[in-house]
PDB file of C-alpha atoms in Angstrom:
ATOM      1  CA  UNK A 469      89.367  73.443  73.853  1.00 73.00           C
ATOM      2  CA  UNK A 470      87.129  73.422  70.780  1.00 81.00           C
ATOM      3  CA  UNK A 471      84.445  70.668  70.789  1.00 92.00           C
ATOM      4  CA  UNK A 472      83.879  68.943  67.513  1.00 94.00           C
ATOM      5  CA  UNK A 473      80.465  68.137  65.989  1.00 93.00           C
ATOM      6  CA  UNK A 474      79.293  66.520  62.747  1.00 92.00           C
ATOM      7  CA  UNK A 475      76.616  67.781  60.512  1.00 90.00           C
ATOM      8  CA  UNK A 476      74.132  65.498  58.625  1.00 88.00           C
ATOM      9  CA  UNK A 477      76.379  65.656  55.594  1.00 91.00           C
ATOM     10  CA  UNK A 478      79.267  64.083  57.707  1.00 94.00           C
ATOM     11  CA  UNK A 479      81.291  67.406  57.697  1.00 94.00           C
ATOM     12  CA  UNK A 480      82.957  68.221  60.995  1.00 95.00           C
ATOM     13  CA  UNK A 481      83.030  71.523  62.706  1.00 95.00           C
ATOM     14  CA  UNK A 482      84.811  72.863  65.685  1.00 95.00           C
ATOM     15  CA  UNK A 483      82.587  74.717  68.143  1.00 95.00           C
ATOM     16  CA  UNK A 484      84.146  77.798  69.735  1.00 94.00           C
ATOM     17  CA  UNK A 485      81.448  78.603  72.234  1.00 94.00           C
ATOM     18  CA  UNK A 486      78.548  77.082  74.003  1.00 94.00           C
ATOM     19  CA  UNK A 487      75.505  78.898  75.172  1.00 95.00           C
ATOM     20  CA  UNK A 488      71.496  79.168  74.816  1.00 97.00           C
ATOM     21  CA  UNK A 489      69.544  80.008  71.751  1.00 94.00           C
ATOM     22  CA  UNK A 490      65.879  80.745  71.274  1.00 96.00           C
ATOM     23  CA  UNK A 491      64.349  79.721  67.968  1.00 94.00           C
ATOM     24  CA  UNK A 492      60.818  80.028  66.645  1.00 95.00           C
ATOM     25  CA  UNK A 493      59.394  76.806  65.095  1.00 91.00           C
ATOM     26  CA  UNK A 494      55.999  76.399  63.239  1.00 91.00           C
ATOM     27  CA  UNK A 495      53.378  74.775  65.236  1.00 90.00           C
ATOM     28  CA  UNK A 496      50.159  74.323  63.197  1.00 90.00           C
ATOM     29  CA  UNK A 497      48.893  77.809  62.548  1.00 96.00           C
ATOM     30  CA  UNK A 498      51.001  79.135  65.308  1.00 97.00           C
ATOM     31  CA  UNK A 499      54.684  79.705  66.117  1.00 96.00           C
ATOM     32  CA  UNK A 500      56.250  78.393  69.224  1.00 93.00           C
ATOM     33  CA  UNK A 501      59.465  79.726  70.963  1.00 95.00           C
ATOM     34  CA  UNK A 502      61.963  77.075  72.149  1.00 92.00           C
ATOM     35  CA  UNK A 503      64.968  77.769  74.288  1.00 94.00           C
ATOM     36  CA  UNK A 504      67.863  75.366  73.381  1.00 93.00           C
ATOM     37  CA  UNK A 505      70.482  75.080  76.032  1.00 93.00           C
ATOM     38  CA  UNK A 506      74.164  74.037  75.624  1.00 91.00           C
ATOM     39  CA  UNK A 507      74.070  75.000  71.898  1.00 93.00           C
ATOM     40  CA  UNK A 508      77.408  74.791  70.180  1.00 94.00           C
ATOM     41  CA  UNK A 509      78.612  77.871  68.101  1.00 94.00           C
ATOM     42  CA  UNK A 510      80.940  77.635  65.068  1.00 95.00           C
ATOM     43  CA  UNK A 511      81.800  80.815  63.211  1.00 93.00           C
ATOM     44  CA  UNK A 512      82.278  78.887  60.054  1.00 94.00           C
ATOM     45  CA  UNK A 513      78.759  77.359  60.016  1.00 92.00           C
ATOM     46  CA  UNK A 514      76.350  80.018  58.185  1.00 88.00           C
ATOM     47  CA  UNK A 515      73.134  78.668  59.394  1.00 89.00           C
ATOM     48  CA  UNK A 516      71.433  77.130  62.457  1.00 90.00           C
ATOM     49  CA  UNK A 517      71.631  73.246  62.755  1.00 89.00           C
ATOM     50  CA  UNK A 518      69.040  71.688  65.197  1.00 90.00           C
ATOM     51  CA  UNK A 519      69.525  67.955  66.167  1.00 89.00           C
ATOM     52  CA  UNK A 520      66.069  66.103  65.768  1.00 90.00           C
ATOM     53  CA  UNK A 521      67.488  63.410  68.040  1.00 90.00           C
ATOM     54  CA  UNK A 522      68.308  65.900  70.737  1.00 88.00           C
ATOM     55  CA  UNK A 523      64.843  67.387  70.507  1.00 90.00           C
ATOM     56  CA  UNK A 524      63.455  63.882  70.808  1.00 92.00           C
ATOM     57  CA  UNK A 525      65.471  63.279  73.927  1.00 91.00           C
ATOM     58  CA  UNK A 526      64.074  66.336  75.493  1.00 88.00           C
ATOM     59  CA  UNK A 527      60.581  65.110  74.858  1.00 91.00           C
ATOM     60  CA  UNK A 528      59.591  67.256  71.791  1.00 88.00           C
ATOM     61  CA  UNK A 529      57.869  65.964  68.831  1.00 87.00           C
ATOM     62  CA  UNK A 530      59.146  66.500  65.348  1.00 87.00           C
ATOM     63  CA  UNK A 531      56.987  66.164  62.231  1.00 85.00           C
ATOM     64  CA  UNK A 532      58.059  66.951  58.694  1.00 84.00           C
TER      65      UNK A 532
END
């Protein structure tokens, strides 16, 4: 069954698949590749949403 998730704007989406995703993130003057696991996929979301809370749980540091 689809899994529902909520974006920061409180809009709900249904995920139709779960998998891994590699993203590139800025890291000072460099770029670091991160493998995100158990990523939710929804065909109606036209962009990549990354949970800062989930990254924090995994031990990553996020600076804006």
